CSV table of C-alpha atoms in Angstrom, one decimal:
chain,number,residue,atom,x,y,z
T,1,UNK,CA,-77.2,-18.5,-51.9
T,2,UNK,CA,-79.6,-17.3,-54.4
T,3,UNK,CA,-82.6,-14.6,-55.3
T,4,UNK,CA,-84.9,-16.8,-52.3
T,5,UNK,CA,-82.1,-16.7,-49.8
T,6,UNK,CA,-79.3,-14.5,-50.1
T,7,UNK,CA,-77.7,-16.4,-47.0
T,8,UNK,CA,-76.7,-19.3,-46.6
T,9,UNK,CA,-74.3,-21.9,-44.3
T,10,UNK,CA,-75.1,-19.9,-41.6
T,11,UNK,CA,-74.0,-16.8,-42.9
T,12,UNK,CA,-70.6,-18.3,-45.0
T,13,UNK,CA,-72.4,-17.7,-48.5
T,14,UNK,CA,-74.1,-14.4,-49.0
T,15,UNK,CA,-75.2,-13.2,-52.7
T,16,UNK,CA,-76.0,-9.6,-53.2
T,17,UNK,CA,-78.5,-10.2,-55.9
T,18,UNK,CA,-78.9,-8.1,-58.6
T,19,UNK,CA,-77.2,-5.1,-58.7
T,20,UNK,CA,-78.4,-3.4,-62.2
T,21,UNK,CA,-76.9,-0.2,-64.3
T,22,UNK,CA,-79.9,0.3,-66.2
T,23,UNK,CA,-78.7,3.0,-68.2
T,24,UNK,CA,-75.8,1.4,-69.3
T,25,UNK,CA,-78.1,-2.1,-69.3
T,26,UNK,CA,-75.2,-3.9,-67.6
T,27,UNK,CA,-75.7,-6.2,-64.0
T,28,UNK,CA,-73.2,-8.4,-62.1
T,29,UNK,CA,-73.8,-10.2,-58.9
T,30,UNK,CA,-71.5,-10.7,-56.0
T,31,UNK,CA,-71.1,-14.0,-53.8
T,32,UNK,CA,-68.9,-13.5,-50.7
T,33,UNK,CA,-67.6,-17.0,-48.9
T,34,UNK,CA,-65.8,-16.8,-46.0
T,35,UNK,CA,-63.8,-19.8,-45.6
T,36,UNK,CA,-63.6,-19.7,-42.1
T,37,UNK,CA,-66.9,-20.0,-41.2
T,38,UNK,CA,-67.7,-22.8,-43.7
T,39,UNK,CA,-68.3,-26.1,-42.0
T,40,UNK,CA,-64.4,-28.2,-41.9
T,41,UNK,CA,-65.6,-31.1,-44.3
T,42,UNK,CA,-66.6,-28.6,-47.0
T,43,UNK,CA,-63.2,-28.8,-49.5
T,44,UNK,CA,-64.3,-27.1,-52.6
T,45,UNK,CA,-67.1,-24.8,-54.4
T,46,UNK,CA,-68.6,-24.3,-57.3
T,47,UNK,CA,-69.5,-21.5,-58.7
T,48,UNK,CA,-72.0,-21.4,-61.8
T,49,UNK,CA,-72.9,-19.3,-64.5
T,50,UNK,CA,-77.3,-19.0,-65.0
T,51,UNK,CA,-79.7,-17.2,-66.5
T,52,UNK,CA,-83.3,-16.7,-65.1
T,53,UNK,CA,-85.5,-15.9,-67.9
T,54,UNK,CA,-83.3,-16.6,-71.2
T,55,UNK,CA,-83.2,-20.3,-72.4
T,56,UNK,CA,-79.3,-20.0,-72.8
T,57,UNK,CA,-76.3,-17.3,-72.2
T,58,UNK,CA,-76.0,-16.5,-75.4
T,59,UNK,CA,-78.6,-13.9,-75.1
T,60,UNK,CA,-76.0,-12.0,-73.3
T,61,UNK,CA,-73.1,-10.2,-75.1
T,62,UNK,CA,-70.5,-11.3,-72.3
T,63,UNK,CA,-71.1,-13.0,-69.6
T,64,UNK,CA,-68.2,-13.9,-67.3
T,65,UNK,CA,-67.6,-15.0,-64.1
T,66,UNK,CA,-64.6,-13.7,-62.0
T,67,UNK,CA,-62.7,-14.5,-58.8
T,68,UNK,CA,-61.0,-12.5,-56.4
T,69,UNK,CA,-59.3,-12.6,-53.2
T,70,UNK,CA,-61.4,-10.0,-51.0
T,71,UNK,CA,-58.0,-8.4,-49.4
T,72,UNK,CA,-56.9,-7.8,-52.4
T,73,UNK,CA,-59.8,-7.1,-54.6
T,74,UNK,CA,-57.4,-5.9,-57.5
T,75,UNK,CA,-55.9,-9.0,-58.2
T,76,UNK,CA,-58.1,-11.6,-60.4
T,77,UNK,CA,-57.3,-15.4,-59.5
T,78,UNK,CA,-58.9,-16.7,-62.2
T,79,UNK,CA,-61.6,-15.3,-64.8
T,80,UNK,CA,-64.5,-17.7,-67.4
């Protein structure tokens, strides 16, 4: 899923986009996969860290990426 097609897999992938605090001059992004509906031969993801108009991430003062379970939205599995 990406800015063209925030859907994808029929319907497994969905990315919100941007989601901007322009005040604060912070953004994040949100993917959502539901397992279930991904097709049975699909056994892993990968989830990578872009930029659109910088030539690297260093532009940024911390970019992360962060994973959670959605039931339990307070509890990171694993942060980079």
């Amino acid at each position: 899923a990406d800015y063209q097609n925030c859907r994808c897999f029929h319907g497994a992938v969905t990315h919100s986009g941007d989601v901007m605090d322009d005040t604060a001059r912070l953004g994040h992004h949100t993917i959502h996969v539901h397992l279930q509906r991904l097709d049975r031969k699909v056994d892993k993801a990968f989830f990578v860290l872009s930029s659109w108009e910088s030539p690297n991430l260093s532009f940024f003062p911390n970019p992360s990426v962060r994973l959670f379970e959605e039931s339990r939205r307070t509890e990171q599995l694993c942060e980079y």
